[in-house]
Amino acid sequence: MELLIADKMRQVETITPTQYQKLLKDAGNRKNIFVYGKSGIGKSAIVEEYAEENKLKVITFSLATEMPEAMGGIPHANLTDKEKSEAVAYFTRLLDERLAPIFEVAGKGYILFFDEMNQALPEVLNACYSICHPHPDKRNWVGHSLEYAQIIGAGNLSTGEDGTVYLNDIPTPLHNRFHIFE
């Protein structure tokens, strides 16, 4: 798979599940990691297993289920501006509520896992920029530091053979905030 990363088309490195788990451990909170893979191969399970082994807490944002369900399952392409605004407001409240417990510790001991990011509205992805800043000391949410949180993203990769349709590409500037693997 090739992606536009830092203004250049680059081949994304393919890794095994074992390499993925080692990568998560080696990166710690210093690097944001994003992995693409076919649905059901264990991307989320590896994050959960890694967290358990390292006594980390995981806050998961499943952008394929929470957001569409919050909007009544309305396909993104058919959303009105008002519905998009409501989705962003919902996601903002969701972030506020889920992140509140980690503000006092600036994310220390936590993983923020954005699952199925390629299912999110572009407006929702825009909310992820400050949280996913590549420099840990600049990661924040509404003025609260998330410096020590480990940021992990995942997206489904489909050749179209399984009939899955992914609604949005992740914007290049957001991709550039992650080390990306397949």
Short mmCIF file of N, CA and C in Angstrom, two decimals:
data_model
loop_
_atom_site.label_atom_id
_atom_site.label_comp_id
_atom_site.label_asym_id
_atom_site.label_seq_id
_atom_site.Cartn_x
_atom_site.Cartn_y
_atom_site.Cartn_z
N MET A 1 0.84 -1.17 0.00
CA MET A 1 0.00 0.00 0.00
C MET A 1 0.89 1.23 0.00
N GLU A 2 0.50 2.23 -0.79
CA GLU A 2 1.22 3.49 -0.85
C GLU A 2 0.32 4.61 -0.34
N LEU A 3 0.92 5.51 0.44
CA LEU A 3 0.19 6.67 0.95
C LEU A 3 1.03 7.92 0.77
N LEU A 4 0.35 9.05 0.68
CA LEU A 4 1.04 10.33 0.66
C LEU A 4 1.38 10.67 2.10
N ILE A 5 2.67 10.63 2.42
CA ILE A 5 3.15 10.90 3.77
C ILE A 5 4.22 11.96 3.68
N ALA A 6 4.04 13.06 4.40
CA ALA A 6 4.98 14.18 4.39
C ALA A 6 5.31 14.59 2.96
N ASP A 7 4.27 14.77 2.16
CA ASP A 7 4.35 15.27 0.79
C ASP A 7 5.04 14.33 -0.21
N LYS A 8 5.21 13.06 0.15
CA LYS A 8 5.81 12.10 -0.78
C LYS A 8 5.00 10.80 -0.77
N MET A 9 4.84 10.20 -1.93
CA MET A 9 4.21 8.89 -1.98
C MET A 9 5.21 7.88 -1.42
N ARG A 10 4.77 7.14 -0.41
CA ARG A 10 5.67 6.18 0.24
C ARG A 10 4.97 4.85 0.42
N GLN A 11 5.76 3.80 0.31
CA GLN A 11 5.26 2.45 0.56
C GLN A 11 5.16 2.28 2.07
N VAL A 12 4.02 1.80 2.53
CA VAL A 12 3.80 1.57 3.96
C VAL A 12 4.41 0.22 4.32
N GLU A 13 5.18 0.21 5.40
CA GLU A 13 5.83 -1.02 5.85
C GLU A 13 4.81 -2.03 6.34
N THR A 14 4.94 -3.27 5.87
CA THR A 14 4.07 -4.36 6.31
C THR A 14 4.72 -5.05 7.51
N ILE A 15 3.91 -5.27 8.57
CA ILE A 15 4.42 -5.91 9.78
C ILE A 15 3.53 -7.07 10.17
N THR A 16 4.08 -7.97 10.97
CA THR A 16 3.32 -9.11 11.50
C THR A 16 2.67 -8.69 12.82
N PRO A 17 1.70 -9.45 13.32
CA PRO A 17 1.12 -9.12 14.64
C PRO A 17 2.18 -9.05 15.75
N THR A 18 3.16 -9.94 15.72
CA THR A 18 4.23 -9.92 16.73
C THR A 18 5.04 -8.64 16.62
N GLN A 19 5.34 -8.23 15.39
CA GLN A 19 6.08 -6.98 15.19
C GLN A 19 5.25 -5.79 15.65
N TYR A 20 3.94 -5.85 15.44
CA TYR A 20 3.05 -4.77 15.86
C TYR A 20 3.11 -4.60 17.37
N GLN A 21 3.02 -5.70 18.11
CA GLN A 21 3.06 -5.62 19.56
C GLN A 21 4.42 -5.07 20.03
N LYS A 22 5.50 -5.52 19.42
CA LYS A 22 6.84 -5.02 19.79
C LYS A 22 6.95 -3.53 19.46
N LEU A 23 6.40 -3.14 18.33
CA LEU A 23 6.42 -1.73 17.92
C LEU A 23 5.69 -0.86 18.95
N LEU A 24 4.55 -1.32 19.43
CA LEU A 24 3.81 -0.57 20.44
C LEU A 24 4.65 -0.36 21.70
N LYS A 25 5.32 -1.42 22.12
CA LYS A 25 6.13 -1.34 23.32
C LYS A 25 7.34 -0.42 23.12
N ASP A 26 8.00 -0.56 21.98
CA ASP A 26 9.19 0.25 21.71
C ASP A 26 8.85 1.73 21.54
N ALA A 27 7.70 2.02 20.96
CA ALA A 27 7.31 3.41 20.70
C ALA A 27 6.92 4.13 21.98
N GLY A 28 6.32 3.39 22.92
CA GLY A 28 5.85 4.03 24.14
C GLY A 28 4.98 5.23 23.81
N ASN A 29 5.09 6.29 24.58
CA ASN A 29 4.27 7.46 24.30
C ASN A 29 4.97 8.46 23.39
N ARG A 30 6.15 8.12 22.91
CA ARG A 30 6.93 9.06 22.12
C ARG A 30 6.51 9.11 20.65
N LYS A 31 5.91 8.04 20.14
CA LYS A 31 5.51 8.01 18.73
C LYS A 31 4.06 7.57 18.61
N ASN A 32 3.33 8.25 17.76
CA ASN A 32 1.97 7.83 17.44
C ASN A 32 2.05 6.72 16.40
N ILE A 33 1.31 5.65 16.62
CA ILE A 33 1.33 4.50 15.72
C ILE A 33 -0.05 4.34 15.09
N PHE A 34 -0.06 4.11 13.78
CA PHE A 34 -1.31 3.83 13.06
C PHE A 34 -1.09 2.56 12.25
N VAL A 35 -2.06 1.66 12.34
CA VAL A 35 -1.93 0.41 11.57
C VAL A 35 -3.21 0.19 10.76
N TYR A 36 -2.99 -0.18 9.51
CA TYR A 36 -4.08 -0.59 8.63
C TYR A 36 -4.05 -2.11 8.54
N GLY A 37 -5.20 -2.71 8.39
CA GLY A 37 -5.28 -4.15 8.19
C GLY A 37 -6.70 -4.56 7.87
N LYS A 38 -6.80 -5.76 7.34
CA LYS A 38 -8.13 -6.28 7.03
C LYS A 38 -8.95 -6.41 8.30
N SER A 39 -10.23 -6.29 8.16
CA SER A 39 -11.15 -6.43 9.28
C SER A 39 -11.01 -7.81 9.91
N GLY A 40 -10.94 -7.84 11.25
CA GLY A 40 -10.93 -9.11 11.97
C GLY A 40 -9.58 -9.77 12.15
N ILE A 41 -8.48 -9.09 11.79
CA ILE A 41 -7.18 -9.75 11.93
C ILE A 41 -6.53 -9.54 13.29
N GLY A 42 -7.15 -8.72 14.16
CA GLY A 42 -6.63 -8.58 15.51
C GLY A 42 -5.97 -7.26 15.84
N LYS A 43 -6.18 -6.23 15.05
CA LYS A 43 -5.56 -4.94 15.35
C LYS A 43 -5.94 -4.44 16.74
N SER A 44 -7.21 -4.47 17.04
CA SER A 44 -7.70 -4.01 18.35
C SER A 44 -7.29 -4.96 19.47
N ALA A 45 -7.37 -6.25 19.21
CA ALA A 45 -7.02 -7.25 20.23
C ALA A 45 -5.56 -7.12 20.64
N ILE A 46 -4.69 -6.81 19.70
CA ILE A 46 -3.26 -6.66 20.02
C ILE A 46 -3.06 -5.46 20.93
N VAL A 47 -3.78 -4.37 20.70
CA VAL A 47 -3.68 -3.19 21.57
C VAL A 47 -4.15 -3.55 22.98
N GLU A 48 -5.27 -4.25 23.09
CA GLU A 48 -5.78 -4.66 24.41
C GLU A 48 -4.79 -5.57 25.13
N GLU A 49 -4.24 -6.53 24.41
CA GLU A 49 -3.27 -7.46 25.00
C GLU A 49 -2.01 -6.72 25.46
N TYR A 50 -1.52 -5.83 24.61
CA TYR A 50 -0.34 -5.03 24.95
C TYR A 50 -0.60 -4.20 26.22
N ALA A 51 -1.78 -3.57 26.29
CA ALA A 51 -2.13 -2.75 27.45
C ALA A 51 -2.17 -3.59 28.72
N GLU A 52 -2.80 -4.76 28.63
CA GLU A 52 -2.91 -5.63 29.79
C GLU A 52 -1.52 -6.07 30.28
N GLU A 53 -0.67 -6.47 29.35
CA GLU A 53 0.68 -6.93 29.72
C GLU A 53 1.52 -5.82 30.35
N ASN A 54 1.24 -4.57 29.97
CA ASN A 54 2.04 -3.45 30.45
C ASN A 54 1.31 -2.58 31.47
N LYS A 55 0.19 -3.12 31.99
CA LYS A 55 -0.59 -2.44 33.03
C LYS A 55 -0.96 -1.01 32.63
N LEU A 56 -1.43 -0.87 31.39
CA LEU A 56 -1.90 0.41 30.88
C LEU A 56 -3.41 0.37 30.73
N LYS A 57 -4.05 1.50 30.88
CA LYS A 57 -5.50 1.60 30.68
C LYS A 57 -5.74 2.07 29.24
N VAL A 58 -6.76 1.51 28.61
CA VAL A 58 -7.08 1.86 27.22
C VAL A 58 -8.41 2.61 27.19
N ILE A 59 -8.39 3.75 26.53
CA ILE A 59 -9.63 4.46 26.23
C ILE A 59 -9.81 4.33 24.72
N THR A 60 -10.86 3.61 24.33
CA THR A 60 -11.09 3.31 22.92
C THR A 60 -12.22 4.18 22.38
N PHE A 61 -11.97 4.74 21.22
CA PHE A 61 -12.98 5.47 20.48
C PHE A 61 -13.21 4.69 19.19
N SER A 62 -14.31 3.97 19.11
CA SER A 62 -14.61 3.19 17.92
C SER A 62 -15.42 4.05 16.96
N LEU A 63 -14.75 4.62 16.00
CA LEU A 63 -15.39 5.61 15.13
C LEU A 63 -16.33 4.98 14.12
N ALA A 64 -16.30 3.67 13.96
CA ALA A 64 -17.23 3.01 13.03
C ALA A 64 -18.57 2.73 13.69
N THR A 65 -18.59 2.56 15.00
CA THR A 65 -19.86 2.22 15.64
C THR A 65 -20.44 3.37 16.43
N GLU A 66 -19.63 4.04 17.23
CA GLU A 66 -20.16 5.10 18.08
C GLU A 66 -20.70 6.28 17.29
N MET A 67 -19.99 6.71 16.28
CA MET A 67 -20.43 7.89 15.54
C MET A 67 -21.65 7.60 14.66
N PRO A 68 -21.63 6.59 13.80
CA PRO A 68 -22.82 6.35 12.99
C PRO A 68 -24.06 6.05 13.83
N GLU A 69 -23.90 5.30 14.91
CA GLU A 69 -25.05 4.99 15.76
C GLU A 69 -25.58 6.26 16.42
N ALA A 70 -24.67 7.16 16.78
CA ALA A 70 -25.10 8.42 17.40
C ALA A 70 -25.90 9.26 16.41
N MET A 71 -25.64 9.06 15.15
CA MET A 71 -26.34 9.83 14.11
C MET A 71 -27.44 8.99 13.47
N GLY A 72 -27.87 7.96 14.15
CA GLY A 72 -28.96 7.14 13.64
C GLY A 72 -28.59 6.30 12.45
N GLY A 73 -27.29 6.01 12.30
CA GLY A 73 -26.85 5.17 11.19
C GLY A 73 -26.92 5.85 9.84
N ILE A 74 -27.01 7.17 9.85
CA ILE A 74 -27.11 7.91 8.59
C ILE A 74 -25.78 7.83 7.85
N PRO A 75 -25.78 7.41 6.58
CA PRO A 75 -24.52 7.40 5.83
C PRO A 75 -23.93 8.81 5.76
N HIS A 76 -22.63 8.90 5.91
CA HIS A 76 -21.94 10.20 5.96
C HIS A 76 -22.26 11.08 4.75
N ALA A 77 -22.31 10.49 3.58
CA ALA A 77 -22.50 11.27 2.35
C ALA A 77 -23.86 11.98 2.34
N ASN A 78 -24.82 11.47 3.08
CA ASN A 78 -26.15 12.05 3.08
C ASN A 78 -26.41 13.02 4.23
N LEU A 79 -25.39 13.26 5.05
CA LEU A 79 -25.61 14.14 6.20
C LEU A 79 -25.76 15.60 5.76
N THR A 80 -26.70 16.28 6.39
CA THR A 80 -26.83 17.72 6.19
C THR A 80 -25.76 18.41 7.03
N ASP A 81 -25.58 19.70 6.80
CA ASP A 81 -24.62 20.45 7.61
C ASP A 81 -25.00 20.42 9.08
N LYS A 82 -26.30 20.48 9.37
CA LYS A 82 -26.76 20.43 10.76
C LYS A 82 -26.41 19.08 11.39
N GLU A 83 -26.62 17.98 10.65
CA GLU A 83 -26.31 16.65 11.17
C GLU A 83 -24.80 16.49 11.38
N LYS A 84 -23.99 17.05 10.47
CA LYS A 84 -22.54 17.01 10.65
C LYS A 84 -22.15 17.78 11.91
N SER A 85 -22.76 18.93 12.10
CA SER A 85 -22.49 19.74 13.29
C SER A 85 -22.87 18.98 14.55
N GLU A 86 -24.00 18.28 14.52
CA GLU A 86 -24.43 17.48 15.67
C GLU A 86 -23.45 16.33 15.93
N ALA A 87 -22.92 15.73 14.86
CA ALA A 87 -21.95 14.64 15.03
C ALA A 87 -20.67 15.15 15.68
N VAL A 88 -20.20 16.31 15.26
CA VAL A 88 -19.00 16.89 15.84
C VAL A 88 -19.26 17.25 17.31
N ALA A 89 -20.41 17.81 17.61
CA ALA A 89 -20.75 18.15 19.00
C ALA A 89 -20.80 16.88 19.86
N TYR A 90 -21.38 15.81 19.31
CA TYR A 90 -21.43 14.54 20.04
C TYR A 90 -20.01 14.04 20.30
N PHE A 91 -19.16 14.04 19.28
CA PHE A 91 -17.79 13.54 19.43
C PHE A 91 -17.03 14.40 20.43
N THR A 92 -17.24 15.69 20.42
CA THR A 92 -16.57 16.58 21.37
C THR A 92 -16.99 16.23 22.80
N ARG A 93 -18.29 16.02 23.03
CA ARG A 93 -18.76 15.61 24.37
C ARG A 93 -18.17 14.25 24.75
N LEU A 94 -18.11 13.33 23.79
CA LEU A 94 -17.55 12.00 24.03
C LEU A 94 -16.09 12.12 24.46
N LEU A 95 -15.32 12.93 23.75
CA LEU A 95 -13.92 13.15 24.12
C LEU A 95 -13.82 13.77 25.51
N ASP A 96 -14.62 14.80 25.76
CA ASP A 96 -14.59 15.44 27.08
C ASP A 96 -14.83 14.44 28.20
N GLU A 97 -15.86 13.62 28.05
CA GLU A 97 -16.23 12.64 29.08
C GLU A 97 -15.17 11.56 29.25
N ARG A 98 -14.72 10.98 28.15
CA ARG A 98 -13.79 9.85 28.24
C ARG A 98 -12.39 10.28 28.66
N LEU A 99 -12.00 11.49 28.30
CA LEU A 99 -10.64 11.92 28.62
C LEU A 99 -10.53 12.55 30.01
N ALA A 100 -11.64 12.94 30.61
CA ALA A 100 -11.61 13.62 31.90
C ALA A 100 -10.77 12.91 32.96
N PRO A 101 -10.85 11.58 33.09
CA PRO A 101 -10.06 10.92 34.15
C PRO A 101 -8.55 11.01 33.97
N ILE A 102 -8.09 11.31 32.77
CA ILE A 102 -6.63 11.29 32.56
C ILE A 102 -6.01 12.68 32.58
N PHE A 103 -6.83 13.73 32.72
CA PHE A 103 -6.28 15.09 32.71
C PHE A 103 -5.29 15.32 33.84
N GLU A 104 -5.58 14.81 35.04
CA GLU A 104 -4.71 15.04 36.19
C GLU A 104 -3.33 14.42 36.01
N VAL A 105 -3.26 13.33 35.23
CA VAL A 105 -1.99 12.63 35.05
C VAL A 105 -1.39 12.87 33.66
N ALA A 106 -1.97 13.81 32.91
CA ALA A 106 -1.50 14.15 31.56
C ALA A 106 -1.39 12.92 30.66
N GLY A 107 -2.23 11.93 30.92
CA GLY A 107 -2.26 10.73 30.09
C GLY A 107 -1.33 9.62 30.53
N LYS A 108 -0.57 9.83 31.58
CA LYS A 108 0.39 8.81 32.03
C LYS A 108 -0.33 7.52 32.39
N GLY A 109 0.13 6.40 31.79
CA GLY A 109 -0.46 5.10 32.05
C GLY A 109 -1.66 4.78 31.17
N TYR A 110 -1.91 5.63 30.16
CA TYR A 110 -3.07 5.44 29.29
C TYR A 110 -2.68 5.30 27.82
N ILE A 111 -3.52 4.56 27.12
CA ILE A 111 -3.47 4.48 25.66
C ILE A 111 -4.77 5.08 25.16
N LEU A 112 -4.67 5.99 24.20
CA LEU A 112 -5.86 6.49 23.50
C LEU A 112 -5.88 5.78 22.16
N PHE A 113 -6.90 4.97 21.97
CA PHE A 113 -6.98 4.12 20.78
C PHE A 113 -8.16 4.56 19.91
N PHE A 114 -7.84 5.10 18.75
CA PHE A 114 -8.85 5.53 17.79
C PHE A 114 -9.00 4.41 16.76
N ASP A 115 -10.05 3.64 16.92
CA ASP A 115 -10.27 2.47 16.07
C ASP A 115 -11.15 2.84 14.88
N GLU A 116 -10.85 2.22 13.76
CA GLU A 116 -11.62 2.39 12.52
C GLU A 116 -11.76 3.86 12.15
N MET A 117 -10.62 4.54 12.15
CA MET A 117 -10.61 5.97 11.87
C MET A 117 -11.12 6.30 10.47
N ASN A 118 -10.97 5.37 9.54
CA ASN A 118 -11.42 5.66 8.18
C ASN A 118 -12.94 5.54 8.04
N GLN A 119 -13.63 5.43 9.13
CA GLN A 119 -15.09 5.44 9.14
C GLN A 119 -15.64 6.74 9.71
N ALA A 120 -14.75 7.64 10.12
CA ALA A 120 -15.18 8.87 10.77
C ALA A 120 -15.44 9.98 9.77
N LEU A 121 -16.34 10.86 10.14
CA LEU A 121 -16.56 12.07 9.36
C LEU A 121 -15.28 12.90 9.35
N PRO A 122 -14.97 13.58 8.26
CA PRO A 122 -13.80 14.46 8.25
C PRO A 122 -13.84 15.48 9.39
N GLU A 123 -15.02 15.98 9.70
CA GLU A 123 -15.15 16.95 10.79
C GLU A 123 -14.77 16.34 12.14
N VAL A 124 -15.05 15.06 12.32
CA VAL A 124 -14.67 14.37 13.56
C VAL A 124 -13.16 14.17 13.59
N LEU A 125 -12.59 13.79 12.44
CA LEU A 125 -11.14 13.60 12.38
C LEU A 125 -10.41 14.91 12.71
N ASN A 126 -10.99 16.04 12.36
CA ASN A 126 -10.37 17.32 12.67
C ASN A 126 -10.17 17.51 14.16
N ALA A 127 -11.05 16.92 14.98
CA ALA A 127 -10.92 17.02 16.43
C ALA A 127 -9.71 16.24 16.95
N CYS A 128 -9.18 15.34 16.14
CA CYS A 128 -8.07 14.49 16.57
C CYS A 128 -6.70 15.15 16.42
N TYR A 129 -6.62 16.25 15.68
CA TYR A 129 -5.31 16.85 15.40
C TYR A 129 -4.52 17.20 16.65
N SER A 130 -5.12 17.89 17.61
CA SER A 130 -4.35 18.30 18.80
C SER A 130 -4.03 17.12 19.70
N ILE A 131 -4.94 16.14 19.74
CA ILE A 131 -4.69 14.95 20.56
C ILE A 131 -3.56 14.12 19.97
N CYS A 132 -3.50 14.05 18.66
CA CYS A 132 -2.53 13.19 17.95
C CYS A 132 -1.27 13.95 17.52
N HIS A 133 -0.98 15.05 18.18
CA HIS A 133 0.21 15.82 17.79
C HIS A 133 1.44 14.92 17.87
N PRO A 134 2.33 14.99 16.87
CA PRO A 134 3.50 14.10 16.88
C PRO A 134 4.50 14.40 18.00
N HIS A 135 4.47 15.60 18.55
CA HIS A 135 5.35 15.94 19.66
C HIS A 135 4.56 15.79 20.96
N PRO A 136 4.94 14.82 21.78
CA PRO A 136 4.15 14.53 23.00
C PRO A 136 3.85 15.75 23.86
N ASP A 137 4.79 16.68 23.99
CA ASP A 137 4.55 17.83 24.85
C ASP A 137 3.53 18.80 24.27
N LYS A 138 3.10 18.57 23.03
CA LYS A 138 2.08 19.43 22.41
C LYS A 138 0.73 18.73 22.27
N ARG A 139 0.63 17.49 22.74
CA ARG A 139 -0.66 16.78 22.69
C ARG A 139 -1.57 17.34 23.78
N ASN A 140 -2.79 17.69 23.39
CA ASN A 140 -3.71 18.21 24.39
C ASN A 140 -5.14 18.08 23.91
N TRP A 141 -6.05 18.24 24.85
CA TRP A 141 -7.47 18.34 24.54
C TRP A 141 -8.01 19.48 25.38
N VAL A 142 -8.54 20.48 24.73
CA VAL A 142 -9.08 21.71 25.33
C VAL A 142 -8.22 22.22 26.50
N GLY A 143 -6.95 22.35 26.24
CA GLY A 143 -6.03 22.91 27.22
C GLY A 143 -5.47 21.94 28.23
N HIS A 144 -5.89 20.69 28.20
CA HIS A 144 -5.37 19.68 29.12
C HIS A 144 -4.28 18.89 28.42
N SER A 145 -3.15 18.75 29.05
CA SER A 145 -2.04 18.01 28.46
C SER A 145 -2.34 16.51 28.40
N LEU A 146 -1.97 15.92 27.28
CA LEU A 146 -2.03 14.46 27.11
C LEU A 146 -0.63 13.95 26.77
N GLU A 147 0.36 14.65 27.28
CA GLU A 147 1.76 14.41 26.95
C GLU A 147 2.20 12.96 27.11
N TYR A 148 1.69 12.27 28.11
CA TYR A 148 2.18 10.93 28.40
C TYR A 148 1.29 9.82 27.84
N ALA A 149 0.21 10.17 27.22
CA ALA A 149 -0.68 9.15 26.64
C ALA A 149 -0.04 8.57 25.38
N GLN A 150 -0.21 7.29 25.20
CA GLN A 150 0.23 6.65 23.97
C GLN A 150 -0.94 6.71 22.99
N ILE A 151 -0.69 7.22 21.79
CA ILE A 151 -1.74 7.41 20.79
C ILE A 151 -1.61 6.32 19.73
N ILE A 152 -2.70 5.57 19.56
CA ILE A 152 -2.71 4.49 18.57
C ILE A 152 -3.97 4.64 17.73
N GLY A 153 -3.80 4.52 16.43
CA GLY A 153 -4.93 4.56 15.52
C GLY A 153 -4.96 3.29 14.70
N ALA A 154 -6.14 2.94 14.22
CA ALA A 154 -6.28 1.76 13.36
C ALA A 154 -7.36 2.04 12.33
N GLY A 155 -7.18 1.41 11.19
CA GLY A 155 -8.17 1.51 10.13
C GLY A 155 -8.24 0.22 9.36
N ASN A 156 -9.41 -0.03 8.81
CA ASN A 156 -9.57 -1.24 8.02
C ASN A 156 -9.06 -1.01 6.60
N LEU A 157 -8.48 -2.05 6.08
CA LEU A 157 -7.94 -2.03 4.74
C LEU A 157 -8.71 -3.07 3.95
N SER A 158 -9.25 -2.66 2.84
CA SER A 158 -10.04 -3.60 2.05
C SER A 158 -9.67 -3.49 0.59
N THR A 159 -9.55 -4.62 -0.03
CA THR A 159 -9.34 -4.66 -1.47
C THR A 159 -10.67 -4.59 -2.18
N GLY A 160 -11.74 -4.58 -1.41
CA GLY A 160 -13.09 -4.57 -1.97
C GLY A 160 -13.66 -5.96 -2.13
N GLU A 161 -12.81 -6.98 -1.93
CA GLU A 161 -13.25 -8.37 -2.10
C GLU A 161 -14.30 -8.78 -1.09
N ASP A 162 -14.23 -8.19 0.11
CA ASP A 162 -15.19 -8.58 1.15
C ASP A 162 -16.46 -7.74 1.12
N GLY A 163 -16.55 -6.83 0.16
CA GLY A 163 -17.74 -6.01 0.02
C GLY A 163 -17.81 -4.83 0.96
N THR A 164 -16.76 -4.61 1.76
CA THR A 164 -16.75 -3.51 2.71
C THR A 164 -16.46 -2.20 1.99
N VAL A 165 -17.19 -1.18 2.37
CA VAL A 165 -16.96 0.15 1.81
C VAL A 165 -16.52 1.05 2.95
N TYR A 166 -15.37 1.69 2.79
CA TYR A 166 -14.87 2.60 3.81
C TYR A 166 -15.19 4.01 3.37
N LEU A 167 -15.76 4.76 4.28
CA LEU A 167 -16.41 6.00 3.91
C LEU A 167 -15.48 7.17 3.65
N ASN A 168 -14.36 7.24 4.31
CA ASN A 168 -13.50 8.40 4.17
C ASN A 168 -12.03 8.01 4.24
N ASP A 169 -11.24 8.72 3.46
CA ASP A 169 -9.80 8.62 3.61
C ASP A 169 -9.40 9.51 4.77
N ILE A 170 -8.35 9.12 5.45
CA ILE A 170 -7.83 9.96 6.53
C ILE A 170 -7.02 11.07 5.86
N PRO A 171 -7.24 12.31 6.24
CA PRO A 171 -6.51 13.42 5.59
C PRO A 171 -5.00 13.27 5.76
N THR A 172 -4.28 13.63 4.72
CA THR A 172 -2.83 13.53 4.74
C THR A 172 -2.21 14.22 5.97
N PRO A 173 -2.64 15.44 6.33
CA PRO A 173 -2.03 16.06 7.52
C PRO A 173 -2.21 15.24 8.80
N LEU A 174 -3.33 14.52 8.93
CA LEU A 174 -3.52 13.66 10.11
C LEU A 174 -2.65 12.41 9.99
N HIS A 175 -2.59 11.82 8.80
CA HIS A 175 -1.69 10.68 8.58
C HIS A 175 -0.26 11.05 8.96
N ASN A 176 0.15 12.27 8.63
CA ASN A 176 1.52 12.70 8.90
C ASN A 176 1.85 12.78 10.38
N ARG A 177 0.85 12.67 11.24
CA ARG A 177 1.08 12.70 12.69
C ARG A 177 1.35 11.30 13.25
N PHE A 178 1.32 10.29 12.38
CA PHE A 178 1.50 8.90 12.81
C PHE A 178 2.64 8.24 12.05
N HIS A 179 3.21 7.20 12.68
CA HIS A 179 4.07 6.24 11.99
C HIS A 179 3.10 5.16 11.52
N ILE A 180 3.04 4.95 10.21
CA ILE A 180 1.98 4.13 9.63
C ILE A 180 2.52 2.79 9.17
N PHE A 181 1.74 1.73 9.47
CA PHE A 181 2.10 0.36 9.11
C PHE A 181 0.88 -0.36 8.59
N GLU A 182 1.15 -1.43 7.87
CA GLU A 182 0.08 -2.30 7.37
C GLU A 182 0.31 -3.70 7.92
#
